[in-house]
Coordinates of C-alpha atoms and ligand atoms in Angstrom, one line a residue:
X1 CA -15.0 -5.6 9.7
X2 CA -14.9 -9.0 7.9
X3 CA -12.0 -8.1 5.4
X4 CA -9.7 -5.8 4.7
X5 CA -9.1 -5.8 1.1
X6 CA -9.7 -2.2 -0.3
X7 CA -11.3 0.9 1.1
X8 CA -15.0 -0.6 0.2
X9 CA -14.4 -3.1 3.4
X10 CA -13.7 -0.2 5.5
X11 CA -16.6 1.9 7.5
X12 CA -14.7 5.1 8.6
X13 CA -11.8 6.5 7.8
X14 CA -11.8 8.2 10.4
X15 CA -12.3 6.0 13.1
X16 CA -9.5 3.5 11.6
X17 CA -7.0 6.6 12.0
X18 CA -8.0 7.1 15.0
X19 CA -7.6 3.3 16.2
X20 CA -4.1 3.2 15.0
X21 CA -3.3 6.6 16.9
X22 CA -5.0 4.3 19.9
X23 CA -3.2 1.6 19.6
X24 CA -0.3 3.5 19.2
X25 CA -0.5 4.8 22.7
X26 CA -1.5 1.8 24.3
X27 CA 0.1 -1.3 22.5
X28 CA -0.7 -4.3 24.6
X29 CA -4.2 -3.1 26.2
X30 CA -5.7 -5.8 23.8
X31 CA -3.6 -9.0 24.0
X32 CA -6.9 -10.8 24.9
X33 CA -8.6 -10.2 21.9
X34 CA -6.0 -12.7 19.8
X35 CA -5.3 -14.9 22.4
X36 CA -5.8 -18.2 20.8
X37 CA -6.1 -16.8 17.2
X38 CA -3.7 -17.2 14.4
X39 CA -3.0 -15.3 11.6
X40 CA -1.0 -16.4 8.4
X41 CA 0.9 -13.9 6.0
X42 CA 1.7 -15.3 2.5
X43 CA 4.1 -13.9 0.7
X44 CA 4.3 -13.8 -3.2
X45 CA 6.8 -10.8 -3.0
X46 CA 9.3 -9.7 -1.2
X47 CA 8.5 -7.6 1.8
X48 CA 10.5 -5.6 4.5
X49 CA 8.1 -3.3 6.6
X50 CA 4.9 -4.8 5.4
X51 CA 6.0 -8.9 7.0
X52 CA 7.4 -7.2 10.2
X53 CA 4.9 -4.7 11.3
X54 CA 1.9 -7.0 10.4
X55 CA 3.5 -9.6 12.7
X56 CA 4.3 -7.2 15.5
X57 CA 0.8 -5.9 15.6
X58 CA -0.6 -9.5 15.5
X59 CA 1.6 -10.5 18.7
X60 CA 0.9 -7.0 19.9
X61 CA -2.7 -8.4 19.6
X62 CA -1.8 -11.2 21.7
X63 CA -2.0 -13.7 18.2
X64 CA 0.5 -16.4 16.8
X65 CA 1.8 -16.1 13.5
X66 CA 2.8 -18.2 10.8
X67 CA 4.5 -16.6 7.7
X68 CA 5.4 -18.0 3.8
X69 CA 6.6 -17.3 1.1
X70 CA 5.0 -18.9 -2.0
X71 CA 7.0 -20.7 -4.2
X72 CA 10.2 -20.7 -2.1
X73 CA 8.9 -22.3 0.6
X74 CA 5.9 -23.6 -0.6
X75 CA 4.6 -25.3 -3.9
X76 CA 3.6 -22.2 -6.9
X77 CA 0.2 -21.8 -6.8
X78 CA -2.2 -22.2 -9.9
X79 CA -5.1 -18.9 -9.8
X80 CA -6.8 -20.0 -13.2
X81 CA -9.8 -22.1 -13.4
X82 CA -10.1 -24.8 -15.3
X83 CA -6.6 -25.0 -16.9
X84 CA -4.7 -28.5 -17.6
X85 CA -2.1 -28.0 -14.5
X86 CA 0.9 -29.7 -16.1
X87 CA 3.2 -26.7 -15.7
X88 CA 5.4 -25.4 -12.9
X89 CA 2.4 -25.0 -10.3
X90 CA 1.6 -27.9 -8.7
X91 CA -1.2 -26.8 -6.3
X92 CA -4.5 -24.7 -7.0
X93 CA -5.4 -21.7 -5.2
X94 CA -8.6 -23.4 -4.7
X95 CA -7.0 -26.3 -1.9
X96 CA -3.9 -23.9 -1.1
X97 CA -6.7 -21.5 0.4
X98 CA -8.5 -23.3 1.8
X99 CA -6.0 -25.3 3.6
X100 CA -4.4 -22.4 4.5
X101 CA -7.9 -21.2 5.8
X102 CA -8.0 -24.2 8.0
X103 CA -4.9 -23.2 10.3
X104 CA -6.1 -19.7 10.3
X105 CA -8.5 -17.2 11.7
X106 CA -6.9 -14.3 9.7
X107 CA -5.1 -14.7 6.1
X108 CA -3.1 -11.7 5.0
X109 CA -1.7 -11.9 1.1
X110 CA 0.9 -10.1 -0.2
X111 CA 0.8 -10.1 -4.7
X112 CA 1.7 -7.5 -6.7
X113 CA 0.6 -6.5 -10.0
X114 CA 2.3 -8.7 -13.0
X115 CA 2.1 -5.5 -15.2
X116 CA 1.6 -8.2 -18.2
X117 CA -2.0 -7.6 -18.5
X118 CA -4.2 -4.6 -17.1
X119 CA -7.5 -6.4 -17.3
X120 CA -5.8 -9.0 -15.3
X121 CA -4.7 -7.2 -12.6
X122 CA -7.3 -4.6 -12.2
X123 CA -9.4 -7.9 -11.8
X124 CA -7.7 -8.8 -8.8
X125 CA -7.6 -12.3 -9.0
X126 CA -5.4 -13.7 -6.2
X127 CA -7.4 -11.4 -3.3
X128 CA -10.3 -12.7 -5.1
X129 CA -9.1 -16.0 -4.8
X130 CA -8.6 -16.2 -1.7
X131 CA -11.5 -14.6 -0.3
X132 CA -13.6 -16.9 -2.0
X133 CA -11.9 -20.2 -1.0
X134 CA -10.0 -19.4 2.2
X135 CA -13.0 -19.5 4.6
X136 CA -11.9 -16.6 7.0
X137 CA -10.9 -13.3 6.8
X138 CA -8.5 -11.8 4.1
X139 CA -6.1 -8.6 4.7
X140 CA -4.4 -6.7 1.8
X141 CA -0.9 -6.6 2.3
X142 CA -0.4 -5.3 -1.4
X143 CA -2.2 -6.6 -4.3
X144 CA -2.4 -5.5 -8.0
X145 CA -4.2 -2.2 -7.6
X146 CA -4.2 -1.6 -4.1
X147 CA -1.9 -1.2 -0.4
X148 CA -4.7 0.0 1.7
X149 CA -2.7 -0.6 5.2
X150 CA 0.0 1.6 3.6
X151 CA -2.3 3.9 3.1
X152 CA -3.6 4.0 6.3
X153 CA -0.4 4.6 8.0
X154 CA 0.1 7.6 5.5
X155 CA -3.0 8.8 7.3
X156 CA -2.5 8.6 10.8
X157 CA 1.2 10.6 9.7
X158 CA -0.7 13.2 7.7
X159 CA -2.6 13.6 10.6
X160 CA 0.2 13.4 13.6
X161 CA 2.2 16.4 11.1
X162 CA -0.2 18.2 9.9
X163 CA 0.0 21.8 11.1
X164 CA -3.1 23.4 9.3
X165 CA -6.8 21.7 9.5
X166 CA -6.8 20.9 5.6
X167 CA -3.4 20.6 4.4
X168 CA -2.4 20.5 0.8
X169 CA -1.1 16.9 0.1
X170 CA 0.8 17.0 -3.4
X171 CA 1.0 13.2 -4.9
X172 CA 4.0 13.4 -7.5
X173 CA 5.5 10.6 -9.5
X174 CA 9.4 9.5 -9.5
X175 CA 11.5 8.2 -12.2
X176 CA 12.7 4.9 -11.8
X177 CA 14.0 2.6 -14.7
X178 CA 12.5 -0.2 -13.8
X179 CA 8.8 -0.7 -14.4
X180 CA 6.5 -1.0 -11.0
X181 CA 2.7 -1.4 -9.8
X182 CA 0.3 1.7 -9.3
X183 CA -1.2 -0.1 -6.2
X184 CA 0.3 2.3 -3.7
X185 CA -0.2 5.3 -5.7
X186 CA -3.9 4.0 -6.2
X187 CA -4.4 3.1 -2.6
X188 CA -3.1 7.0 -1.4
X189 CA -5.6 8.5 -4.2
X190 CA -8.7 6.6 -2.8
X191 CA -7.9 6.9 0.6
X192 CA -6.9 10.8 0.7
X193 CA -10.1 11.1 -1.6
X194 CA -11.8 10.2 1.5
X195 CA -10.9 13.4 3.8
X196 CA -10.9 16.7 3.2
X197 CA -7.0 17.8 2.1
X198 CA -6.6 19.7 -0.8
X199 CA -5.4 16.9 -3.0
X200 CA -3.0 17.3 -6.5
X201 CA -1.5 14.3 -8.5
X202 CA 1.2 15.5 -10.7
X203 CA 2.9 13.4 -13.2
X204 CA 4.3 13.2 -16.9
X205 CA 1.7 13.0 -19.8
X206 CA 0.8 9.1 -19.8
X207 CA 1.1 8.4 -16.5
X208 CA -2.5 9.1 -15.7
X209 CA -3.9 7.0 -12.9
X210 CA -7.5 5.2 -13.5
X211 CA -9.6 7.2 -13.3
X212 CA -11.6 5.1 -10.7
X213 CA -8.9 6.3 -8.5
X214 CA -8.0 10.0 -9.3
X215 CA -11.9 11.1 -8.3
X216 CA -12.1 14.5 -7.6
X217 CA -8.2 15.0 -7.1
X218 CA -6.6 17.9 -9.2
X219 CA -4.1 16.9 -11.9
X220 CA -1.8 19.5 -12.9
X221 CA 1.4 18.1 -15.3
X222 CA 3.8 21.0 -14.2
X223 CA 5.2 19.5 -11.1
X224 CA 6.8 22.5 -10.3
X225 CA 2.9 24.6 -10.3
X226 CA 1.7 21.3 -8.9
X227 CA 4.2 21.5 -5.7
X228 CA 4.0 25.6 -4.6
X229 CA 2.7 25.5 -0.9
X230 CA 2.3 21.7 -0.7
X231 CA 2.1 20.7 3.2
X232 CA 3.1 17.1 2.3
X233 CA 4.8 15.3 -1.3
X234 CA 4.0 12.2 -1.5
X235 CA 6.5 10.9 -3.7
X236 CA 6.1 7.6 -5.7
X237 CA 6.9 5.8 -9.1
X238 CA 4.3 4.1 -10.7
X239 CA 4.3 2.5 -14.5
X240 CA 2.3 3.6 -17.3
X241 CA -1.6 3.0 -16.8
X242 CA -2.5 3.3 -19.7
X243 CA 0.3 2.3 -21.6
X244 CA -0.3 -0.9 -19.2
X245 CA 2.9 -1.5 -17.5
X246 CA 5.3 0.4 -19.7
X247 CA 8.2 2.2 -18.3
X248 CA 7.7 5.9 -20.8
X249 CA 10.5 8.0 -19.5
X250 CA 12.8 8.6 -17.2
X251 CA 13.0 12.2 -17.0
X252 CA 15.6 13.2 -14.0
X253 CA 13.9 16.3 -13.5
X254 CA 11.2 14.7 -11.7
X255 CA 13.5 13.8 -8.8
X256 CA 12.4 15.5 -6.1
X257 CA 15.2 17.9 -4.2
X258 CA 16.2 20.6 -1.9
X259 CA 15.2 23.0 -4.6
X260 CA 11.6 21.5 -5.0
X261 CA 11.0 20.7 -2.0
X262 CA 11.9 24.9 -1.5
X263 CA 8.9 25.4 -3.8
X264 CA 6.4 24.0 -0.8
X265 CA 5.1 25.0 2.7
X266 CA 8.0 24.3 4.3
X267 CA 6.7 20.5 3.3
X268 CA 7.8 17.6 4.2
X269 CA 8.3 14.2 1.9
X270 CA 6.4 11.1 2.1
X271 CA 7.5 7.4 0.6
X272 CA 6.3 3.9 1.4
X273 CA 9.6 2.8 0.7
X274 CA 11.7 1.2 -0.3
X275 CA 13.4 4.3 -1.8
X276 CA 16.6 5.0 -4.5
X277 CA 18.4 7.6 -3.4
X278 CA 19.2 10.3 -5.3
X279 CA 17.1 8.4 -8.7
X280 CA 14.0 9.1 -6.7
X281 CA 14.6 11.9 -4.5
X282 CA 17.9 13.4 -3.2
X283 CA 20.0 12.5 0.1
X284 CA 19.4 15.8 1.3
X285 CA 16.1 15.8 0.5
X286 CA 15.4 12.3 2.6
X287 CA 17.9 13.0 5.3
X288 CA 16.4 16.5 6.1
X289 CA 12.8 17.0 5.4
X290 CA 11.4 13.5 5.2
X291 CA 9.0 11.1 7.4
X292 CA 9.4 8.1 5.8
X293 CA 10.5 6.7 9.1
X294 CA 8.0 7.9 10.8
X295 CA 5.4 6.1 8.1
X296 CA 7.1 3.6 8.5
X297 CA 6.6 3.0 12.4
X298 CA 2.8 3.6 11.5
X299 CA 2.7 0.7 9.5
X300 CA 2.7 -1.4 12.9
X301 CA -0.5 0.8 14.2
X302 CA -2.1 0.8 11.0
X303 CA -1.9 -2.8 10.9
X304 CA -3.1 -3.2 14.4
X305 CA -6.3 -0.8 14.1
X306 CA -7.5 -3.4 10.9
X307 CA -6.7 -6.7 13.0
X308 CA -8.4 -5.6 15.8
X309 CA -11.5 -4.6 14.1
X310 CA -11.5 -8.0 12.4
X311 CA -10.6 -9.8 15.6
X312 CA -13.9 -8.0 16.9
X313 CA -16.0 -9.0 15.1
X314 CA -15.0 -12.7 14.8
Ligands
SN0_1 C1 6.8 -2.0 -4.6 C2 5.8 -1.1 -5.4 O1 4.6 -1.4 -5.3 O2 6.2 -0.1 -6.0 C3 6.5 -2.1 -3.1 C4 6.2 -0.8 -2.4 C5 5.7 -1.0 -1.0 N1 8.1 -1.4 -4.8 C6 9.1 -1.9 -5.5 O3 8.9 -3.0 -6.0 C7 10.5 -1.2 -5.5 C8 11.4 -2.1 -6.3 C9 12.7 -1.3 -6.7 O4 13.5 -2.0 -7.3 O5 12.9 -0.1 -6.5

């Protein structure tokens, strides 16, 4: 695999599930393979599991690391050609990659959606960027539209869980006042596209997901119809698509509870975190029928399953 920037740079599903799973069971069999190697993880957001787990899987993998955080610790960084730079970024993407590149064998970027401008974010312009200009490999550690190594690590749980062959997976949005990115709501769509589950996406009228991304998935708008037998509920607040960015209600009743979560097959909650109590989903609900640890712990073999098949083929 040269890069891992969305589910077109991956050859099987499958198989990556079944790396992490690997790895998982035998952490350090491949400190050779990055012996040597260095990777570097930019940060243009904040970041909790997704800076820690990439870096234990990279030393896992016997590699150095070298983390930033744009802007804080290093100059902003200009993504537009062309333009007069006599604002507040003081470096071009075009030298900042490339330098970077330099240092590196393996350039993970972390940059969410700005959620001023669709066209501008479903164009995916700093990934872009840097896999033009950086020279070397580039992972996804959340861009506009996409978080495939969350994604993966909702995987290899589904999978560890799941007690039926093809379990129904329910994808429901959350209220949350504040407006966020559909990247990880995106990411799950395309990637649980890819097996066989019986896949629903339930969410208030406006919230609809490109389409690009929904594929074959059910939507049903009555969360209530849309949750009856679910296995899993993956739950997750996104901001209007089409209303691009736009925050269009609220609505409480979408919080997902003991009372729901009754509704399902004795299912069990999923979240990438981080996670509002009881705005999102109940205490009860988190403290009692949740894996959101568990996904959480698979972020570090999800991670190591992509650097290794990078790292392979270097
Ligand atoms: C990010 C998102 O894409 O929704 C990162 C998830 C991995 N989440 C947030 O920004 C949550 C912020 C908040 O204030 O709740």
């Amino acid at each position: 695999m040269r890069n891992f920037i969305s589910l077109k740079d991956v050859e099987s599903v499958q198989d990556l599930v079944n790396e992490g799973i690997r790895q998982k069971q035998a952490p350090f069999a491949e400190q050779a393979l990055g012996k040597n190697k260095t990777i570097g993880l930019i940060f243009f957001n904040q970041s909790l599991r997704t800076r820690l787990s990439t870096q234990k899987a990279a030393e896992n993998l016997g590699m150095n690391v070298m983390i930033m955080n744009v802007g804080q610790d290093s100059w902003q960084l200009e993504m537009e050609d062309g333009v007069i730079m006599n604002g507040d970024k003081a470096e071009h993407v075009k030298e900042a990659a490339a330098v970077i590149g330099s240092y590196c064998d393996i350039i993970a970027v972390r940059a969410f959606a700005g959620l001023q401008n669709r066209e501008a974010d479903y164009r995916e312009l700093v990934m872009e960027k840097f896999r033009q200009y950086a020279g070397v490999p580039i992972v996804n550690l959340e861009s506009a539209t996409r978080h495939p190594c969350q994604s993966l690590a909702d995987l290899i749980t589904i999978e560890e869980c799941k007690k039926v062959a093809r379990p129904k997976v329910v994808l429901t949005w959350l209220p949350h006042f504040k407006p966020l990115p559909q990247a990880v709501a995106n990411s799950f769509c395309e990637w649980v596209n890819m097996t066989d589950y019986e896949f629903v996406i339930t969410h208030p009228q406006g919230y609809e997901l490109a389409p690009e991304f929904v594929g074959n998935a059910k939507v049903i708008y009555d969360q209530n119809e849309a949750l009856a037998g679910a296995d899993f509920v993956y739950g997750k607040n996104w901001s209007s698509y089409t209303h691009y960015g736009q925050v269009l209600t609220q609505d409480p009743s979408w919080m997902i509870t003991k009372e729901k979560m009754d509704l399902t097959n004795n299912g069990l909650f999923m979240h990438c975190l981080p996670v509002r109590r009881n705005l999102k989903v109940t205490d009860e609900v988190l403290d009692n029928q949740s894996v959101v640890i568990q996904q959480a712990a698979n972020r570090e073999w999800s991670a190591q399953a992509v650097l290794k098949n990078i790292l392979k083929d270097l």
